[in-house]
Amino acid sequence: MTDATHHDGSTPTTGLAGAETAERTGRRPDSLADIRETYADQAETVARMRWLDRLLVGRYRRRLFERATGRVLDVACGTGTNAEYVPESAEYVGVDISPEMLREADEELRRLGRAGTLAEMDAQALAFPDDSFETVISSLSTCTFPDPVAALDEMNRVCEPDGQVLLLEHGRSSVELFGRFQDWRADAHYEKHSCRWNQEPLALVSQSALALRESSTRLFGVITAIRAEPG
Ligand SMILES: C[S@@+](CC[C@H](N)C(=O)[O-])C[C@H]1O[C@@H](n2cnc3c(N)ncnc32)[C@H](O)[C@@H]1O
């Protein structure tokens, strides 16, 4: 990863990014009930297609999440895909809004033979006290949160002052032709998947309370790996 210099230190503006990114798709954010419904339908398929995820983004997950230490919170853990990449020495805690995704995560922990705790929870209102985790991780999920900056601020809050927040996000491609295609299909993509696929992950982080420390992009700018610290 390269050293980041572009955290602008601006005042956190909870809600603004939600509005901005929704504007990008021309749609209002889905409700939590809509999101639950979307993932109730997708949980089994997502778990079955884990081999493809491993092929496409497994190495990026490994490179980033092998740095997790201590008590680790995986926000929007989905089917528990990250559990494989977090070191065995760490204590794994996963939360997600979808009971169906959590059921798959439970099976994944069992398959890996790894201990862990799972709970149904909204990323935008985490039910943990301040400074509860040495590491907070999250992957491919800010695109679905109704208010992504509120969720990033929650990650900031529950992370210990000396801890770290590791994010693997996807967003608008730096290949302009593909980026324009993403813009053109943004509404349709959001409607089908509850996913703002042309979002700018680094812009979201800069609007949150987090202090960006390192970032790197891969796969034509679509994947961004981020290491931040509580701000
Ligand atoms: C694209 S999946 C990614 C799952 C997993 N992190 C991964 O990398 O495979 C997005 C996940 O975000 C969860 N999610 C969406 N909104 C949420 C919210 N407000 N709170 C908690 N989880 C949420 C969904 O239920 C889904 O499991």
Short mmCIF file of C-alpha atoms and ligand atoms in Angstrom, two decimals:
data_model
loop_
_atom_site.label_atom_id
_atom_site.label_comp_id
_atom_site.label_asym_id
_atom_site.label_seq_id
_atom_site.Cartn_x
_atom_site.Cartn_y
_atom_site.Cartn_z
CA MET A 1 0.00 0.00 0.00
CA THR A 2 1.11 3.56 -0.56
CA ASP A 3 1.16 6.26 2.08
CA ALA A 4 -1.96 8.33 1.96
CA THR A 5 -1.70 12.08 1.95
CA HIS A 6 -5.20 13.03 0.95
CA HIS A 7 -7.24 12.65 4.10
CA ASP A 8 -8.64 16.15 4.17
CA GLY A 9 -9.35 16.25 7.89
CA SER A 10 -12.73 17.82 7.21
CA THR A 11 -15.52 17.75 9.77
CA PRO A 12 -17.42 14.44 9.62
CA THR A 13 -20.66 14.96 7.72
CA THR A 14 -22.88 12.03 8.58
CA GLY A 15 -25.64 11.66 6.03
CA LEU A 16 -23.99 13.71 3.31
CA ALA A 17 -22.23 10.79 1.69
CA GLY A 18 -25.45 8.80 1.73
CA ALA A 19 -27.13 11.63 -0.10
CA GLU A 20 -24.23 12.09 -2.51
CA THR A 21 -23.89 8.46 -3.37
CA ALA A 22 -27.64 8.04 -3.69
CA GLU A 23 -27.62 10.99 -6.07
CA ARG A 24 -25.01 9.16 -8.12
CA THR A 25 -27.47 6.36 -8.61
CA GLY A 26 -30.39 8.79 -8.88
CA ARG A 27 -32.15 6.77 -6.16
CA ARG A 28 -32.85 7.11 -2.47
CA PRO A 29 -31.05 4.52 -0.31
CA ASP A 30 -32.93 1.27 0.29
CA SER A 31 -34.35 0.72 3.77
CA LEU A 32 -32.85 -1.91 6.09
CA ALA A 33 -35.91 -4.07 5.37
CA ASP A 34 -35.22 -3.87 1.61
CA ILE A 35 -31.58 -4.81 2.20
CA ARG A 36 -32.56 -7.77 4.37
CA GLU A 37 -34.89 -8.95 1.62
CA THR A 38 -32.20 -8.63 -1.05
CA TYR A 39 -29.73 -10.70 0.95
CA ALA A 40 -32.29 -13.27 2.09
CA ASP A 41 -32.57 -14.13 -1.61
CA GLN A 42 -28.83 -14.08 -2.27
CA ALA A 43 -27.33 -15.76 0.81
CA GLU A 44 -27.19 -19.31 -0.52
CA THR A 45 -25.86 -18.27 -3.92
CA VAL A 46 -23.17 -16.03 -2.38
CA ALA A 47 -22.00 -18.91 -0.16
CA ARG A 48 -21.99 -21.33 -3.11
CA MET A 49 -19.94 -18.88 -5.24
CA ARG A 50 -17.23 -18.37 -2.60
CA TRP A 51 -14.74 -20.14 -4.89
CA LEU A 52 -15.16 -17.33 -7.43
CA ASP A 53 -14.68 -14.65 -4.77
CA ARG A 54 -11.51 -16.47 -3.69
CA LEU A 55 -10.27 -16.39 -7.28
CA LEU A 56 -11.05 -12.72 -7.91
CA VAL A 57 -10.44 -10.98 -4.58
CA GLY A 58 -9.07 -13.67 -2.24
CA ARG A 59 -5.50 -12.39 -2.53
CA TYR A 60 -6.59 -8.81 -1.69
CA ARG A 61 -8.56 -10.03 1.31
CA ARG A 62 -5.58 -12.06 2.51
CA ARG A 63 -3.04 -9.25 2.06
CA LEU A 64 -5.19 -6.81 4.04
CA PHE A 65 -6.88 -8.92 6.68
CA GLU A 66 -3.81 -10.95 7.68
CA ARG A 67 -2.83 -7.68 9.43
CA ALA A 68 -5.78 -7.99 11.82
CA THR A 69 -4.84 -8.54 15.45
CA GLY A 70 -6.54 -8.97 18.81
CA ARG A 71 -10.31 -8.83 19.05
CA VAL A 72 -11.52 -8.31 15.47
CA LEU A 73 -14.95 -7.01 14.42
CA ASP A 74 -16.06 -7.85 10.86
CA VAL A 75 -18.80 -5.32 10.01
CA ALA A 76 -21.36 -6.67 7.52
CA CYS A 77 -19.60 -10.01 7.58
CA GLY A 78 -22.07 -11.55 5.11
CA THR A 79 -21.44 -15.26 4.70
CA GLY A 80 -18.25 -15.08 6.78
CA THR A 81 -15.87 -15.02 3.81
CA ASN A 82 -13.27 -12.96 5.71
CA ALA A 83 -12.95 -15.50 8.55
CA GLU A 84 -10.58 -17.52 6.37
CA TYR A 85 -8.18 -14.56 6.02
CA VAL A 86 -8.10 -13.27 9.59
CA PRO A 87 -5.22 -14.88 11.59
CA GLU A 88 -6.20 -17.79 13.85
CA SER A 89 -4.66 -15.92 16.78
CA ALA A 90 -7.33 -13.22 16.50
CA GLU A 91 -10.75 -13.40 18.11
CA TYR A 92 -13.35 -13.15 15.33
CA VAL A 93 -16.67 -11.32 15.82
CA GLY A 94 -18.98 -10.87 12.81
CA VAL A 95 -22.13 -8.75 12.55
CA ASP A 96 -24.62 -8.37 9.73
CA ILE A 97 -28.18 -7.16 9.18
CA SER A 98 -29.25 -10.33 7.34
CA PRO A 99 -30.14 -13.47 9.34
CA GLU A 100 -29.76 -15.60 6.20
CA MET A 101 -26.24 -14.32 5.54
CA LEU A 102 -25.37 -14.92 9.22
CA ARG A 103 -26.64 -18.49 8.97
CA GLU A 104 -24.18 -19.07 6.11
CA ALA A 105 -21.44 -17.37 8.16
CA ASP A 106 -22.12 -19.75 11.02
CA GLU A 107 -21.70 -22.69 8.65
CA GLU A 108 -18.48 -21.18 7.28
CA LEU A 109 -16.98 -20.83 10.78
CA ARG A 110 -17.87 -24.44 11.42
CA ARG A 111 -16.31 -25.50 8.10
CA LEU A 112 -13.11 -23.62 8.97
CA GLY A 113 -13.14 -25.10 12.48
CA ARG A 114 -12.75 -21.61 13.89
CA ALA A 115 -14.34 -20.13 16.99
CA GLY A 116 -16.20 -16.87 16.58
CA THR A 117 -19.21 -14.85 17.60
CA LEU A 118 -21.93 -13.72 15.20
CA ALA A 119 -24.75 -11.24 15.80
CA GLU A 120 -27.51 -9.54 13.85
CA MET A 121 -26.78 -5.80 13.95
CA ASP A 122 -27.03 -2.59 11.96
CA ALA A 123 -23.60 -1.30 10.94
CA GLN A 124 -24.88 2.24 11.41
CA ALA A 125 -25.71 1.66 15.10
CA LEU A 126 -23.28 -0.93 16.47
CA ALA A 127 -24.33 -2.34 19.85
CA PHE A 128 -20.79 -2.29 21.29
CA PRO A 129 -19.25 0.16 23.75
CA ASP A 130 -16.57 2.59 22.55
CA ASP A 131 -13.05 1.16 22.02
CA SER A 132 -14.19 -2.51 22.05
CA PHE A 133 -11.97 -3.86 19.26
CA GLU A 134 -8.28 -3.78 18.41
CA THR A 135 -9.13 -4.21 14.71
CA VAL A 136 -12.29 -3.45 12.76
CA ILE A 137 -12.56 -4.89 9.26
CA SER A 138 -15.20 -4.60 6.57
CA SER A 139 -15.35 -5.65 2.94
CA LEU A 140 -17.43 -4.81 -0.11
CA SER A 141 -20.22 -3.37 2.04
CA THR A 142 -20.14 0.43 2.29
CA CYS A 143 -21.83 0.33 -1.14
CA THR A 144 -24.92 -1.19 0.49
CA PHE A 145 -25.18 0.82 3.74
CA PRO A 146 -27.98 3.41 3.55
CA ASP A 147 -25.61 5.87 5.26
CA PRO A 148 -22.03 4.67 4.69
CA VAL A 149 -20.42 7.56 6.59
CA ALA A 150 -22.51 6.78 9.68
CA ALA A 151 -21.26 3.17 9.47
CA LEU A 152 -17.63 4.31 9.11
CA ASP A 153 -18.11 6.61 12.11
CA GLU A 154 -19.40 3.64 14.10
CA MET A 155 -16.30 1.62 13.12
CA ASN A 156 -14.24 4.59 14.31
CA ARG A 157 -16.11 4.64 17.63
CA VAL A 158 -15.81 0.94 18.49
CA CYS A 159 -12.12 0.75 17.50
CA GLU A 160 -9.53 1.21 20.26
CA PRO A 161 -7.58 4.49 19.97
CA ASP A 162 -4.39 2.54 19.07
CA GLY A 163 -6.26 0.11 16.83
CA GLN A 164 -6.85 0.01 13.09
CA VAL A 165 -9.71 -0.15 10.63
CA LEU A 166 -9.09 -2.25 7.51
CA LEU A 167 -11.47 -1.82 4.59
CA LEU A 168 -11.61 -3.63 1.28
CA GLU A 169 -14.03 -1.75 -0.93
CA HIS A 170 -15.16 -1.67 -4.51
CA GLY A 171 -16.13 1.40 -6.48
CA ARG A 172 -15.95 3.33 -9.72
CA SER A 173 -13.23 2.11 -12.07
CA SER A 174 -10.31 4.38 -12.94
CA VAL A 175 -10.66 3.11 -16.51
CA GLU A 176 -12.86 5.93 -17.76
CA LEU A 177 -14.83 3.88 -20.27
CA PHE A 178 -15.78 1.30 -17.64
CA GLY A 179 -16.39 4.04 -15.05
CA ARG A 180 -18.85 5.67 -17.43
CA PHE A 181 -20.55 2.35 -18.00
CA GLN A 182 -20.90 1.98 -14.21
CA ASP A 183 -22.43 5.48 -14.03
CA TRP A 184 -24.84 4.64 -16.84
CA ARG A 185 -25.97 1.37 -15.21
CA ALA A 186 -25.88 2.68 -11.61
CA ASP A 187 -29.65 2.89 -11.14
CA ALA A 188 -30.33 -0.55 -12.57
CA HIS A 189 -27.47 -2.06 -10.57
CA TYR A 190 -28.69 -0.47 -7.35
CA GLU A 191 -32.24 -1.62 -7.95
CA LYS A 192 -31.16 -5.22 -8.45
CA HIS A 193 -28.36 -5.55 -5.88
CA SER A 194 -28.82 -2.64 -3.38
CA CYS A 195 -25.23 -1.75 -4.36
CA ARG A 196 -23.79 1.66 -5.40
CA TRP A 197 -21.11 0.22 -7.66
CA ASN A 198 -19.83 3.63 -8.81
CA GLN A 199 -19.13 4.97 -5.31
CA GLU A 200 -15.73 6.48 -4.36
CA PRO A 201 -14.52 4.61 -1.22
CA LEU A 202 -11.73 7.07 -0.39
CA ALA A 203 -14.14 10.01 -0.56
CA LEU A 204 -16.39 8.24 1.95
CA VAL A 205 -13.48 7.67 4.33
CA SER A 206 -12.42 11.30 4.05
CA GLN A 207 -15.95 12.36 5.05
CA SER A 208 -15.90 10.11 8.11
CA ALA A 209 -14.14 10.51 11.46
CA LEU A 210 -11.50 7.95 10.39
CA ALA A 211 -7.92 9.02 9.65
CA LEU A 212 -6.76 7.45 6.39
CA ARG A 213 -3.24 5.99 6.68
CA GLU A 214 -2.67 3.86 3.57
CA SER A 215 -4.56 2.94 0.45
CA SER A 216 -4.01 1.10 -2.78
CA THR A 217 -6.22 0.28 -5.74
CA ARG A 218 -6.33 -2.88 -7.84
CA LEU A 219 -8.34 -4.39 -10.67
CA PHE A 220 -8.54 -1.25 -12.84
CA GLY A 221 -9.30 0.89 -9.82
CA VAL A 222 -12.36 -1.14 -8.87
CA ILE A 223 -10.90 -2.58 -5.65
CA THR A 224 -9.50 -0.29 -2.95
CA ALA A 225 -7.65 -1.56 0.13
CA ILE A 226 -7.63 0.94 2.98
CA ARG A 227 -5.94 1.10 6.37
CA ALA A 228 -7.28 3.79 8.64
CA GLU A 229 -6.96 4.66 12.30
CA PRO A 230 -9.49 6.17 14.66
CA GLY A 231 -9.54 9.92 14.12
C1 LIG B 1 -21.93 -7.54 -0.71
S1 LIG B 1 -22.22 -8.24 0.87
C2 LIG B 1 -20.55 -8.36 1.47
C3 LIG B 1 -20.43 -9.38 2.55
C4 LIG B 1 -19.02 -9.66 3.08
N1 LIG B 1 -18.49 -8.53 3.81
C5 LIG B 1 -18.08 -10.04 1.97
O1 LIG B 1 -17.07 -9.37 1.76
O2 LIG B 1 -18.32 -11.07 1.32
C6 LIG B 1 -22.90 -6.88 1.77
C7 LIG B 1 -23.36 -7.27 3.17
O3 LIG B 1 -23.73 -6.08 3.87
C8 LIG B 1 -24.80 -6.40 4.73
N2 LIG B 1 -25.45 -5.15 5.13
C9 LIG B 1 -26.04 -4.24 4.35
N3 LIG B 1 -26.50 -3.21 5.08
C10 LIG B 1 -26.16 -3.46 6.36
C11 LIG B 1 -26.31 -2.75 7.58
N4 LIG B 1 -26.92 -1.57 7.64
N5 LIG B 1 -25.83 -3.32 8.71
C12 LIG B 1 -25.20 -4.53 8.69
N6 LIG B 1 -25.02 -5.23 7.56
C13 LIG B 1 -25.49 -4.71 6.41
C14 LIG B 1 -25.66 -7.31 3.87
O4 LIG B 1 -26.60 -8.05 4.63
C15 LIG B 1 -24.58 -8.17 3.21
O5 LIG B 1 -24.30 -9.30 3.96
#
